[in-house]
Coordinates of C-alpha atoms and ligand atoms in Angstrom, one line a residue:
X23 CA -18.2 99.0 -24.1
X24 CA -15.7 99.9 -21.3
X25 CA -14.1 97.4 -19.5
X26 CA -16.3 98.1 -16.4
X27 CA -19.4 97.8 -18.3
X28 CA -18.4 94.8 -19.4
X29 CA -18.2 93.7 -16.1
X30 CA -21.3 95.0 -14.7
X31 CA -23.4 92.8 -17.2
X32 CA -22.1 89.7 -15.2
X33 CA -23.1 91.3 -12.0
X34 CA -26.6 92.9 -12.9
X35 CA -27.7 89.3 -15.0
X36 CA -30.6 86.8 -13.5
X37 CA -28.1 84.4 -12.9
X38 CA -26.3 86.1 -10.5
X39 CA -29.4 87.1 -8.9
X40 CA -30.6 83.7 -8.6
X41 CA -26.9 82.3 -7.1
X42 CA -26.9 84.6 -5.1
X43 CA -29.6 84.3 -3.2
X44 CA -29.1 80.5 -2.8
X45 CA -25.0 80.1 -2.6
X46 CA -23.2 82.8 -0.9
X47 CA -21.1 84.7 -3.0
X48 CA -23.5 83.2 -5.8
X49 CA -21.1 79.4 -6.4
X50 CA -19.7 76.4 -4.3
X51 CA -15.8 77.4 -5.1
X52 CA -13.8 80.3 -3.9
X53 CA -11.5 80.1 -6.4
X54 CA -13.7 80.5 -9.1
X55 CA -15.2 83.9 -7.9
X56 CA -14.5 87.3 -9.4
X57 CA -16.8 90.7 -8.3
X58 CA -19.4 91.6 -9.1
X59 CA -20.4 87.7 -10.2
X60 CA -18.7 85.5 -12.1
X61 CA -19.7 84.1 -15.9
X62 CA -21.4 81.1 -16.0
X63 CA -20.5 78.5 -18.7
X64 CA -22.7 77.5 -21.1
X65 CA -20.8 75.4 -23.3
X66 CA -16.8 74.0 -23.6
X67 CA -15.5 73.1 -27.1
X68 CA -11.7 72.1 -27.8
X69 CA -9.9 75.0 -26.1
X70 CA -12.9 77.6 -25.9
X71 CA -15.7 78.1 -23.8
X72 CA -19.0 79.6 -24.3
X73 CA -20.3 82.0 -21.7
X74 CA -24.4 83.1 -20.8
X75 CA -23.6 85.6 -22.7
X76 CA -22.6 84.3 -25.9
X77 CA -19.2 85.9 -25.0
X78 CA -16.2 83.0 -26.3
X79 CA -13.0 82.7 -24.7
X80 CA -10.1 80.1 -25.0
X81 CA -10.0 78.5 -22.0
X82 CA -6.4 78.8 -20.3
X83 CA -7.9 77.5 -16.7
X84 CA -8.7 74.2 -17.9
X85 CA -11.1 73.7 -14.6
X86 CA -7.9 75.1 -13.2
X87 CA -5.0 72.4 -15.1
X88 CA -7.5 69.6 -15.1
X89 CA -8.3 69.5 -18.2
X90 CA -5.5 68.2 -20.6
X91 CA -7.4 67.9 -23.9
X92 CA -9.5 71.3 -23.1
X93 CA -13.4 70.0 -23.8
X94 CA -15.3 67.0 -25.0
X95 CA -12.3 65.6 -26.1
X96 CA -14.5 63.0 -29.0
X97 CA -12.3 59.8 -27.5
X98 CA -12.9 60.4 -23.7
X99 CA -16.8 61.3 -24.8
X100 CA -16.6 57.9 -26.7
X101 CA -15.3 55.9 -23.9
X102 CA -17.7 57.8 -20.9
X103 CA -21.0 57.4 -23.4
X104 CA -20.2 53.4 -23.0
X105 CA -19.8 53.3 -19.2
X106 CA -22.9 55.2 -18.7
X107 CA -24.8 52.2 -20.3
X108 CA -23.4 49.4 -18.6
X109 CA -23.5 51.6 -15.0
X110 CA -21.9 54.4 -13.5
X111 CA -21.0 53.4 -9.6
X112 CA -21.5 49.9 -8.0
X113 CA -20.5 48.6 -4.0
X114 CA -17.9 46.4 -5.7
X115 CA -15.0 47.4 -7.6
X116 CA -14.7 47.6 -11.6
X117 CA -11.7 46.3 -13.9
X118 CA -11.6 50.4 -14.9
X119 CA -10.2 51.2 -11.9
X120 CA -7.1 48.0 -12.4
X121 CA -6.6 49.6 -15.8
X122 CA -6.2 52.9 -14.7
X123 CA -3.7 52.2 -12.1
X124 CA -1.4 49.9 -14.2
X125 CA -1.2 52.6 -16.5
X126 CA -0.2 55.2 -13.9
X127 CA 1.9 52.5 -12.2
X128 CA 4.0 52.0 -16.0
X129 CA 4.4 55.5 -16.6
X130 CA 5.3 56.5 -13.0
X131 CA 7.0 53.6 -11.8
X132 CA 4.9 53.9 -8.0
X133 CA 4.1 50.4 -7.3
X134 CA 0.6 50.8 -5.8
X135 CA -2.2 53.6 -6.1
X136 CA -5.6 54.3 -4.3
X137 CA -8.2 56.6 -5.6
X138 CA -10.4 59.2 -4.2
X139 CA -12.5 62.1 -5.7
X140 CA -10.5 65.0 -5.5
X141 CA -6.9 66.4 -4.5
X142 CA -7.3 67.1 -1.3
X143 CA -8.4 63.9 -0.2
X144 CA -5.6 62.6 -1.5
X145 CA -3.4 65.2 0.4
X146 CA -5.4 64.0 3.5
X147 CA -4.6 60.8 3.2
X148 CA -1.2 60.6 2.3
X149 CA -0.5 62.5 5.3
X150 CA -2.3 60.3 7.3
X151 CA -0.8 57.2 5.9
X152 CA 2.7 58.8 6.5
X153 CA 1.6 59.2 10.2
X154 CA 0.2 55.5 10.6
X155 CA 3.5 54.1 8.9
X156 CA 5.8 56.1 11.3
X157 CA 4.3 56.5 14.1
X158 CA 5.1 59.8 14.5
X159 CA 3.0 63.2 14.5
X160 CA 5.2 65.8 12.6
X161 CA 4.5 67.1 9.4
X162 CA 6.9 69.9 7.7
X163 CA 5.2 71.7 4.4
X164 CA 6.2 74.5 2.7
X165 CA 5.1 78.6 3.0
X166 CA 2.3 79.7 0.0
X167 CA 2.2 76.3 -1.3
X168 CA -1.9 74.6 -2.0
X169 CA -2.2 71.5 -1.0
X170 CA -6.3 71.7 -0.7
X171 CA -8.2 72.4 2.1
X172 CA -8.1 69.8 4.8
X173 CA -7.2 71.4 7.9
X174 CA -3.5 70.1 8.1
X175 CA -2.9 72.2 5.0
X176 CA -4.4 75.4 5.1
X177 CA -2.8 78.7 6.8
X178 CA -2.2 78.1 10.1
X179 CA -4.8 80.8 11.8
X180 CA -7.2 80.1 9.3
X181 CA -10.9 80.5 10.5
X182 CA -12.4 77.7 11.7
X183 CA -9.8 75.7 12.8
X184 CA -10.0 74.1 16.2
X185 CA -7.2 74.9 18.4
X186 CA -4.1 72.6 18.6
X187 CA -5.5 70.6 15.3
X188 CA -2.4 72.2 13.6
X189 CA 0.1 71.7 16.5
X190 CA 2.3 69.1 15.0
X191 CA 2.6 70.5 11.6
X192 CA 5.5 73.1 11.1
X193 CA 5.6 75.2 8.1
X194 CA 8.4 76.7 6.4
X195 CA 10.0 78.8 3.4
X196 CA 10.2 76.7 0.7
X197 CA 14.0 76.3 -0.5
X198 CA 15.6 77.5 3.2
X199 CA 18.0 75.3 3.8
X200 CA 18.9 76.7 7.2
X201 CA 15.1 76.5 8.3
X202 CA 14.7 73.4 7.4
X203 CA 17.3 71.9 9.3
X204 CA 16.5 74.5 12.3
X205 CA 13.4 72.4 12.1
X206 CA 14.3 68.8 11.8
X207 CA 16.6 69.1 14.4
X208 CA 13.9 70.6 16.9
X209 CA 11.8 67.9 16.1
X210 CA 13.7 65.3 16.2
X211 CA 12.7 61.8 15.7
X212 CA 8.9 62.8 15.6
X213 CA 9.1 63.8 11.5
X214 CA 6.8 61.7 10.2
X215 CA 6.9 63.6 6.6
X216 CA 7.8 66.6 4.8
X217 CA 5.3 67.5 2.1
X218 CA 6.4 69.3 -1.1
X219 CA 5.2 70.7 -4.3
X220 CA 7.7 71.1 -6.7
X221 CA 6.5 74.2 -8.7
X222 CA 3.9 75.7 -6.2
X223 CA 1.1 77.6 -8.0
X224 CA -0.1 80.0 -5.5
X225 CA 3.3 80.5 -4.3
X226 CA 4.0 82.1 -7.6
X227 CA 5.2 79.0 -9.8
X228 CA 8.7 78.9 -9.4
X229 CA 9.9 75.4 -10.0
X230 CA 12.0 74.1 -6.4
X231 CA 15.8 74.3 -6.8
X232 CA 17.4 70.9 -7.0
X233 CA 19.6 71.2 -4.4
X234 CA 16.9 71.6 -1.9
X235 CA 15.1 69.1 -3.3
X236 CA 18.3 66.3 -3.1
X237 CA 18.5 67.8 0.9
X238 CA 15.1 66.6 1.7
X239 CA 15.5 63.6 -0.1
X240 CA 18.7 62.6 1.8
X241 CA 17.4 64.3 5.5
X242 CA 14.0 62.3 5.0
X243 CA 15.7 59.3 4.7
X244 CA 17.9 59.4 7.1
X245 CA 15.5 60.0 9.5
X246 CA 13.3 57.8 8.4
X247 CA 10.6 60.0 7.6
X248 CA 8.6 60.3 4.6
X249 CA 8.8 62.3 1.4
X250 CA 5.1 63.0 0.2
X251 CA 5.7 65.0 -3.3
X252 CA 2.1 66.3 -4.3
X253 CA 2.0 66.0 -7.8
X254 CA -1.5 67.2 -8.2
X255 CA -0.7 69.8 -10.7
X256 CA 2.7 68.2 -11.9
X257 CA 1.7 65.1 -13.0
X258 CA 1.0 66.6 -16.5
X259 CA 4.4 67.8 -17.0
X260 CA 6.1 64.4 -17.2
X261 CA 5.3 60.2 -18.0
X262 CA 6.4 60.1 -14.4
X263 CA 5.6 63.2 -13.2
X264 CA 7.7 66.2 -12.3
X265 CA 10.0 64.5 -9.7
X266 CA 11.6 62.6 -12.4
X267 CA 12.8 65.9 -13.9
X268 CA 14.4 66.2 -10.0
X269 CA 15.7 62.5 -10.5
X270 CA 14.2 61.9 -7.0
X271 CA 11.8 59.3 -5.8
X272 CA 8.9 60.1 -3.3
X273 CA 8.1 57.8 -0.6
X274 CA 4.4 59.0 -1.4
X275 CA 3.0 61.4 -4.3
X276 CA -0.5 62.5 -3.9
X277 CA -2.1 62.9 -7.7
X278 CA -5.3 64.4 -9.2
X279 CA -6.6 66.7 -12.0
X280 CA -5.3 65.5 -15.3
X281 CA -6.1 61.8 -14.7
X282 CA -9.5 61.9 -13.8
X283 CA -10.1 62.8 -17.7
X284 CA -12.3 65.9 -16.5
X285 CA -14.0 64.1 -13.6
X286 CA -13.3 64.0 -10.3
X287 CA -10.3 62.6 -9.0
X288 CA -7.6 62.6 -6.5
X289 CA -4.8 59.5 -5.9
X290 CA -2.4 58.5 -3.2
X291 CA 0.6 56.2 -5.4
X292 CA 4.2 55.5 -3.2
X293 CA 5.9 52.4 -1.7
X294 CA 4.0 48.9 -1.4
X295 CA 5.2 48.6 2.4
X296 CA 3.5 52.6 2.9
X297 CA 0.6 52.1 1.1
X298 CA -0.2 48.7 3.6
X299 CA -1.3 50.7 6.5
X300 CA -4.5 50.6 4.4
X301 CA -4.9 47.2 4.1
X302 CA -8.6 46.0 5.6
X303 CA -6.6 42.4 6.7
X304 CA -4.2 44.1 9.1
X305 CA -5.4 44.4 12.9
X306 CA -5.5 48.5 12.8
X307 CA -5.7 49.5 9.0
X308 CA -6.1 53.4 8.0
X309 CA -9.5 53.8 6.9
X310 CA -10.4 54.7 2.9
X311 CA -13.7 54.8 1.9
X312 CA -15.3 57.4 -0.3
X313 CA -18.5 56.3 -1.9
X314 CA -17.5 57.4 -5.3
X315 CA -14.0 56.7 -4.8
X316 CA -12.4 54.7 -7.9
X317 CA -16.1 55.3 -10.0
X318 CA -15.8 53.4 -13.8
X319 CA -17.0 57.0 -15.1
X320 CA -13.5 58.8 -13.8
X321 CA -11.1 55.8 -14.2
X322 CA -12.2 55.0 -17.7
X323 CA -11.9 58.4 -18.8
X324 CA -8.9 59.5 -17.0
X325 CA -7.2 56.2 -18.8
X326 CA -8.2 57.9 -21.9
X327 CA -6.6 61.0 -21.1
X328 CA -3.7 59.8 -20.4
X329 CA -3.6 57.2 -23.2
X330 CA -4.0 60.6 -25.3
X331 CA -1.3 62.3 -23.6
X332 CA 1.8 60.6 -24.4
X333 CA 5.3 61.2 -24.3
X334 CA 5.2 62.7 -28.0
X335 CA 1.9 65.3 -26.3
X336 CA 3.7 65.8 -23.1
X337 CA 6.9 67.0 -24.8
X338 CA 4.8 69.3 -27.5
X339 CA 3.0 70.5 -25.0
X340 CA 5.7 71.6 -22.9
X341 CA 7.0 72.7 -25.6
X342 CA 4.3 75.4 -26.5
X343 CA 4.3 76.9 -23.0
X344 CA 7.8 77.8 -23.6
X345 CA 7.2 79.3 -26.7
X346 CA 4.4 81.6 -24.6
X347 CA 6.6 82.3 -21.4
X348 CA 8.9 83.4 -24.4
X349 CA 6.4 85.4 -26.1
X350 CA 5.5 86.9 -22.3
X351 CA 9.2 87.4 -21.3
X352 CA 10.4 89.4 -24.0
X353 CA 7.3 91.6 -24.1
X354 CA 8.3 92.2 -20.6
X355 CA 5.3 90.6 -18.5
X356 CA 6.9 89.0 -15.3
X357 CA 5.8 85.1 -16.0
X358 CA 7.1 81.8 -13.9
X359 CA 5.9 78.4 -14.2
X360 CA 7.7 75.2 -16.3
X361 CA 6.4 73.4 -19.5
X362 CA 2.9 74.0 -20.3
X363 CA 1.9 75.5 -16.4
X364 CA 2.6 79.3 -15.4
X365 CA 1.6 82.0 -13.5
X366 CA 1.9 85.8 -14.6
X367 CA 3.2 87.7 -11.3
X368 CA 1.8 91.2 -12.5
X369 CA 2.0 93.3 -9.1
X370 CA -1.6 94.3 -10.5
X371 CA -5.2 93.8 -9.1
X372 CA -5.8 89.6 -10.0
X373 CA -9.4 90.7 -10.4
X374 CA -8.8 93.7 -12.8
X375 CA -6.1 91.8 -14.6
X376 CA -8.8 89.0 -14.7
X377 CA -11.8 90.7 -16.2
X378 CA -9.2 92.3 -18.4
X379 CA -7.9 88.7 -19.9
X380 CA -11.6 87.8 -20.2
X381 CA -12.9 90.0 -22.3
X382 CA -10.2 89.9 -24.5
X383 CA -11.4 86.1 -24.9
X384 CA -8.4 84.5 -22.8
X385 CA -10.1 82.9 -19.4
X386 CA -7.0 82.7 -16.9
X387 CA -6.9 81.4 -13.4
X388 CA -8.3 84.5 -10.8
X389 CA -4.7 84.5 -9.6
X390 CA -3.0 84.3 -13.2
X391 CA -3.0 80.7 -13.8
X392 CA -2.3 79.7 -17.2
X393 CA -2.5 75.7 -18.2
X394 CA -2.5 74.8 -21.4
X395 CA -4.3 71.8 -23.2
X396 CA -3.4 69.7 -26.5
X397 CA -6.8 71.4 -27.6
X398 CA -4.8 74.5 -29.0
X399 CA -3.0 75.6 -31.6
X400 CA -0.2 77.6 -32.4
X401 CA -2.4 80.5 -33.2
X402 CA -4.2 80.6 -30.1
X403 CA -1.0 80.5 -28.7
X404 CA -1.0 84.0 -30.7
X405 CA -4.2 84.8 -29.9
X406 CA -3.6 84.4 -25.6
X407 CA -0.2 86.2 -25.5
X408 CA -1.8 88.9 -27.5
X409 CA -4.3 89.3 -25.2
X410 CA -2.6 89.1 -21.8
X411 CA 0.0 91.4 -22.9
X412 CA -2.7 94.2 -23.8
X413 CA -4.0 93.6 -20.8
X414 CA -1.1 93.8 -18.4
X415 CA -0.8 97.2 -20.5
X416 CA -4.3 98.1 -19.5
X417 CA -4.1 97.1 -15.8
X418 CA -0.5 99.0 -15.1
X419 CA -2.3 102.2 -16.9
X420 CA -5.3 101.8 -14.8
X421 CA -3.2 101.4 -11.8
X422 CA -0.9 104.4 -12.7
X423 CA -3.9 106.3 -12.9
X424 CA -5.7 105.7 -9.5
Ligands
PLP527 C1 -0.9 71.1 -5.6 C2 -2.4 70.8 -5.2 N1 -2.7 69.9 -4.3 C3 -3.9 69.6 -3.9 C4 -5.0 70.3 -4.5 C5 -6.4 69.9 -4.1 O1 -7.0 69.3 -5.2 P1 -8.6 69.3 -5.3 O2 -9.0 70.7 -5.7 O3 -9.0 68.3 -6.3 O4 -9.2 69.0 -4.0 C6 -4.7 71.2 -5.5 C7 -5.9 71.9 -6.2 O5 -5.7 72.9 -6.9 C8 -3.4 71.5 -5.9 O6 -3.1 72.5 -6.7

């Protein structure tokens, strides 16, 4: 079958009939579609996942890096079976959600977290919490990075913003000195904080360089202005996260992914005196609600998880994606990333390259994600660079063709 046949049986199948003529574009997430429709999963094993088809692929997306031990990891199953007995979401709080963050708070060291259900929640909030503590308006972030989709964080311009809602936020090339302190001196005392992701994903995964890093540290300080690192992604490659490999301490780190377990999850962690703007006893707190916020279903198994991914897991798993940059590099695909996260920067077509990956059984990120999980081995560490080599090969033929 060629590789656009392949494709077509996604496209011309019931399911995509029937999405589509209820969700536009036939799902609920942009990132997840791919022309004509994309496959629907039927079934998630260890590292491999089971399409409508029958079609099997290891599963290098991991619910894009969320999933650290790949699928229905037995202990986090275990654990989630027993919460669902004894209740899954009450109006008061459960002990799950203490043990979850004194376990984040020992490996990370941030004295005091709060939960929501996804990433950009968290992002939300941090950057409103960094607002309330300062009393200033400015926020600086970075060019290409993803911080979610609140409206702070998206492309200035992007459709369906109101006007002006973006007026205090500046945003800048990530690792330009010279802009950044253009900027800080322009805006003076009203910096309330610069947001940062260390190894920004759709900015093509290339980790931040530390000099920049120790600049914002020291200019955030001084101007007493908050450092909000979102570790969202990064929290998997480190106990404390991937500032620590930077030696740098955020006022605030916005978390998610891995430490929901595979449910949903997003945290705001920093500095006792920051996180107190939320405090219901003060006169003016910052509001945090979320109905599902902090659920015993996501905090007991995103303890598991991370029970399960030690310092021992961390460091093998690190230690694998080198060995598959390495495997990349040296066939001469164009790979970034650090430890067990990377992005292949193929000036190809993301969907080609895709649906190329996919039928070769390797399911990547639509923009060339690759995350690894401690469900694989080394010989489907074989098995993926084996596939996305042939199909970088495939795509630059294709492309040389047209
Ligand atoms: C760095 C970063 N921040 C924030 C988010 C938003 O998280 P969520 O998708 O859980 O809302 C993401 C999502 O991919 C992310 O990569």
């Amino acid at each position: 079958m060629s590789a656009t046949e392949f494709r077509k049986q996604y496209g011309s199948h019931p399911f995509a009939t029937r999405a589509k003529a209820v969700m536009t574009s036939g799902n609920t997430r942009s990132t997840v579609f791919v022309d004509p429709a994309p496959p629907y999963a039927e079934l998630g094993q260890g590292c491999r996942v089971t399409d409508q088809l029958g079609h099997v692929s290891i599963d290098c997306n991991n619910n894009y890096t969320s999933l650290i031990h790949g699928h229905a990891r037995r202990q986090i199953n275990d654990a989630v079976t027993r919460v669902l007995q004894t209740g899954t979401a009450f109006g008061i709080p459960t002990e799950s959600e203490i043990a979850l963050a004194e376990l984040l708070k020992e490996r990370t060291s941030y004295q005091q977290w709060r939960f929501s259900n996804s990433g950009t929640e968290a992002v939300m909030t941090a950057i409103r919490a960094a607002r309330a503590y300062t009393g200033r308006d400015v926020l600086i972030r970075f060019e290409g990075s993803y911080h979610g989709t609140a409206d702070v964080v998206v492309p200035k311009g992007a459709p369906g913003l109101s006007a002006g809602v973006d007026k205090d936020v500046l945003v800048l090339p990530q690792g330009d000195r010279d802009a950044f302190d253009r900027a800080i001196e322009y805006v003076g005392g009203n910096l309330a904080a610069v947001l940062i992701d260390l190894l920004p994903n759709r900015a093509g995964m290339k980790p931040a360089e530390q000099d920049f890093v120790d600049h914002v540290r020291a200019a955030t300080t001084r101007l007493g202005a908050l450092m909000i690192i979102d570790e969202v992604i990064t929290l998997r490659l480190a106990e404390a996260g991937f500032a620590s490999k930077y030696n740098v301490q955020a006022d605030l780190i916005t978390a998610g992914k891995i430490i929901g377990g595979g449910f949903p999850v997003g945290a705001v962690a920093g500095r006792q005196d920051v996180l107190a703007v939320f405090d219901p006893r003060i006169t003016t707190p910052v509001s945090w609600g979320g109905t599902f916020s902090a659920n015993p279903v996501t905090m007991t198994a995103g303890r598991v998880a991370l029970e399960e991914y030690d310092n021992t897991a961390i460091s093998d798993l690190n230690n694998f994606g080198d060995i598959l940059r390495e495997k990349l590099l040296s066939a001469g695909v164009l790979v970034n990333g650090y430890g067990s996260l990377m992005r292949i920067l193929e000036p190809v077509s993301q969907q080609n390259f895709w649906w190329e990956t996919y039928e070769r059984g390797v399911m990547l990120g639509t923009n060339g994600l690759l995350a690894l999980s401690t469900a694989m081995k080394m010989s489907d560490l074989e098995e993926i660079a084996k596939a996305v080599i042939n199909s970088v090969a495939a795509v630059r033929e294709r492309c040389s063709d047209e």
